[in-house]
Amino acid sequence: MADQKPILLSGMQPTGDLMLGNLIGALRNWVKLQEEYDCLYTVVDLHAITMPQEPKLLRKRTLDLLCLYLAAGIDPERSTVFVQSHVPEHAELAWILGCTGTMGELSRMTQFKDKSQRQGKNIRAGLFFYPVLMAADILLYGADLVPVGDDQRQHLELTRDLAIRFNHQYSDTFTVPKAYIPEMGARIMSLTDPTSKMSKSSEQPKSYIALLDPPDLIRSKFKKAVTDSGTEIRYDPEGSPAISNLLTIHSALTGKPIAEIAERFSGKGYGEYKVALGDVAVEALRPIQEKFKELREDKPGLSKLMADGARLAQRRARRILDKVKRKTGFVTRPR
Ligand code: ATP
Ligand code: LTN
């Protein structure tokens, strides 16, 4: 039975155009994990507003991200897919958990330190509270596993601490989750600077391939990708970081071993190789782009999908939240 499998939850913020790094490093793994786990995948729009957002753009990106989850292979028949703000229990549990966490704990979060520096003097209180909301996302569903990148490990540690503390202070309520760091977590680097990671919030659009970039743009970005000072097509992340990154992308997109690709292109120039890789990427992204377009244009289908996802998620979330409220000492609302 589906609900006897371990529970897994993850989410992404609708704050930029999803790019190749997100697909290779996260989304494709999420798709695979559906086979073994009872998965919940959410678009965390409440998290997005911890940084300034333009309302119209936030709305568009939320729908785009949801459709990209599905276009990449998340199956709403098997997994629960929903928009975070459609399930108000997230904000409610975050408040309760926030009253068990301390200023000291939250002040130690390195992501807060980094991001608050970028906000200058007017740091949003929500940015400080961000990890508590993330803890609520996870604990609300009794998730056992949380696939996240390395930068989120500290938030997951905090989630575990909050869960253990609540369980100890009241009684066993929350599942204490574990981070799930995939075995082959390829880190895709920027096309303009192979020493920094490809990022969807980069100010240089040429540094990343957005999953929805048109074919000509994809080809031209690869053509313009920086290369190393040598001429050989070989995998050597220390000596030739740029070409190694391109080989990593190539291998991830085709499933072929890096050695085989390097062998095939040995003796060829960087220019020729980048043209070939552009074609490979266009073909790999084509089915995702086609599926995306179909889903995104079907407004009634999309509404139904969101309604069903939110209903399923909320039913599960309520069970745990009711328990939390009772244990906390809130009077049950008479029906
Ligand atoms: P931002 O730059 O806006 O912080 P991001 O593009 O780094 O965003 P996140 O939203 O932080 O992406 O991450 C979503 C998921 O994608 C995470 O699981 C993260 O580990 C993965 N991911 C992000 N960038 C890369 C990358 N360059 N290579 C591999 N995986 C990545
Ligand atoms: N903070 C995460 C996004 C996120 C998340 C979550 C991930 C919010 N809530 C719950 C896993 C589980 C990020 O920026 N990648």
PDB file of C-alpha atoms and ligand atoms in Angstrom, residues 10-13 15-27 30 111 115 118 147-152 185-190 197-202, ligand 1:
ATOM      1  CA  SER A  10      10.804  18.170  -0.887  1.00  0.00           C
ATOM      2  CA  GLY A  11      10.176  21.563  -2.405  1.00  0.00           C
ATOM      3  CA  MET A  12      11.637  24.339  -4.510  1.00  0.00           C
ATOM      4  CA  GLN A  13      11.065  28.051  -4.409  1.00  0.00           C
ATOM      5  CA  THR A  15      12.028  32.422  -7.452  1.00  0.00           C
ATOM      6  CA  GLY A  16      13.692  32.041 -10.834  1.00  0.00           C
ATOM      7  CA  ASP A  17      13.647  30.033 -14.023  1.00  0.00           C
ATOM      8  CA  LEU A  18      14.376  26.414 -13.290  1.00  0.00           C
ATOM      9  CA  MET A  19      17.680  25.494 -14.907  1.00  0.00           C
ATOM     10  CA  LEU A  20      19.757  22.509 -15.861  1.00  0.00           C
ATOM     11  CA  GLY A  21      21.395  22.218 -12.414  1.00  0.00           C
ATOM     12  CA  ASN A  22      17.996  21.920 -10.722  1.00  0.00           C
ATOM     13  CA  LEU A  23      16.949  19.234 -13.204  1.00  0.00           C
ATOM     14  CA  ILE A  24      20.104  17.145 -12.992  1.00  0.00           C
ATOM     15  CA  GLY A  25      20.827  17.728  -9.297  1.00  0.00           C
ATOM     16  CA  ALA A  26      17.299  17.516  -7.929  1.00  0.00           C
ATOM     17  CA  LEU A  27      14.236  17.071 -10.081  1.00  0.00           C
ATOM     18  CA  TRP A  30      12.671  13.252  -7.297  1.00  0.00           C
ATOM     19  CA  GLN A 111      21.811  30.923   4.891  1.00  0.00           C
ATOM     20  CA  LYS A 115      20.901  36.302   2.507  1.00  0.00           C
ATOM     21  CA  ARG A 118      22.126  41.000   0.589  1.00  0.00           C
ATOM     22  CA  PRO A 147      16.117  15.176  -0.471  1.00  0.00           C
ATOM     23  CA  VAL A 148      17.995  18.467  -0.383  1.00  0.00           C
ATOM     24  CA  GLY A 149      21.251  19.982  -1.526  1.00  0.00           C
ATOM     25  CA  ASP A 150      24.175  20.420   0.809  1.00  0.00           C
ATOM     26  CA  ASP A 151      23.265  24.042   1.546  1.00  0.00           C
ATOM     27  CA  GLN A 152      20.084  22.865   3.290  1.00  0.00           C
ATOM     28  CA  GLY A 185      24.616  14.365  -6.767  1.00  0.00           C
ATOM     29  CA  ALA A 186      26.267  15.967  -9.781  1.00  0.00           C
ATOM     30  CA  ARG A 187      27.034  19.600  -9.137  1.00  0.00           C
ATOM     31  CA  ILE A 188      26.560  21.526 -12.344  1.00  0.00           C
ATOM     32  CA  MET A 189      28.750  24.595 -12.665  1.00  0.00           C
ATOM     33  CA  SER A 190      28.145  27.942 -14.347  1.00  0.00           C
ATOM     34  CA  LYS A 197      27.720  26.593  -9.308  1.00  0.00           C
ATOM     35  CA  MET A 198      25.063  27.108 -11.922  1.00  0.00           C
ATOM     36  CA  SER A 199      22.319  29.095 -10.203  1.00  0.00           C
ATOM     37  CA  LYS A 200      18.860  30.203 -11.226  1.00  0.00           C
ATOM     38  CA  SER A 201      19.224  33.475  -9.385  1.00  0.00           C
ATOM     39  CA  SER A 202      22.377  34.448 -11.283  1.00  0.00           C
TER      40      SER A 202
HETATM   41  P1  ATP B   1      19.215  30.086  -5.876  1.00  0.00           P
HETATM   42  O1  ATP B   1      20.449  30.343  -6.668  1.00  0.00           O
HETATM   43  O2  ATP B   1      18.061  30.957  -6.247  1.00  0.00           O
HETATM   44  O3  ATP B   1      19.433  29.946  -4.408  1.00  0.00           O
HETATM   45  P2  ATP B   1      19.404  27.490  -6.954  1.00  0.00           P
HETATM   46  O4  ATP B   1      19.328  27.565  -8.422  1.00  0.00           O
HETATM   47  O5  ATP B   1      20.742  27.310  -6.332  1.00  0.00           O
HETATM   48  O6  ATP B   1      18.670  28.721  -6.334  1.00  0.00           O
HETATM   49  P3  ATP B   1      17.690  26.009  -5.186  1.00  0.00           P
HETATM   50  O7  ATP B   1      16.290  26.487  -5.293  1.00  0.00           O
HETATM   51  O8  ATP B   1      18.508  26.389  -4.014  1.00  0.00           O
HETATM   52  O9  ATP B   1      18.455  26.344  -6.543  1.00  0.00           O
HETATM   53  O10 ATP B   1      17.764  24.466  -5.312  1.00  0.00           O
HETATM   54  C1  ATP B   1      16.784  23.593  -5.790  1.00  0.00           C
HETATM   55  C2  ATP B   1      17.424  22.231  -5.910  1.00  0.00           C
HETATM   56  O11 ATP B   1      18.323  22.207  -7.030  1.00  0.00           O
HETATM   57  C3  ATP B   1      18.262  21.825  -4.701  1.00  0.00           C
HETATM   58  O12 ATP B   1      18.008  20.469  -4.406  1.00  0.00           O
HETATM   59  C4  ATP B   1      19.690  22.022  -5.158  1.00  0.00           C
HETATM   60  O13 ATP B   1      20.586  21.152  -4.520  1.00  0.00           O
HETATM   61  C5  ATP B   1      19.608  21.734  -6.649  1.00  0.00           C
HETATM   62  N1  ATP B   1      20.611  22.502  -7.363  1.00  0.00           N
HETATM   63  C6  ATP B   1      20.674  23.849  -7.465  1.00  0.00           C
HETATM   64  N2  ATP B   1      21.721  24.235  -8.202  1.00  0.00           N
HETATM   65  C7  ATP B   1      22.371  23.102  -8.581  1.00  0.00           C
HETATM   66  C8  ATP B   1      23.556  22.840  -9.368  1.00  0.00           C
HETATM   67  N3  ATP B   1      24.243  23.812  -9.920  1.00  0.00           N
HETATM   68  N4  ATP B   1      23.923  21.563  -9.556  1.00  0.00           N
HETATM   69  C9  ATP B   1      23.207  20.552  -9.008  1.00  0.00           C
HETATM   70  N5  ATP B   1      22.093  20.736  -8.263  1.00  0.00           N
HETATM   71  C10 ATP B   1      21.672  21.980  -8.048  1.00  0.00           C
END
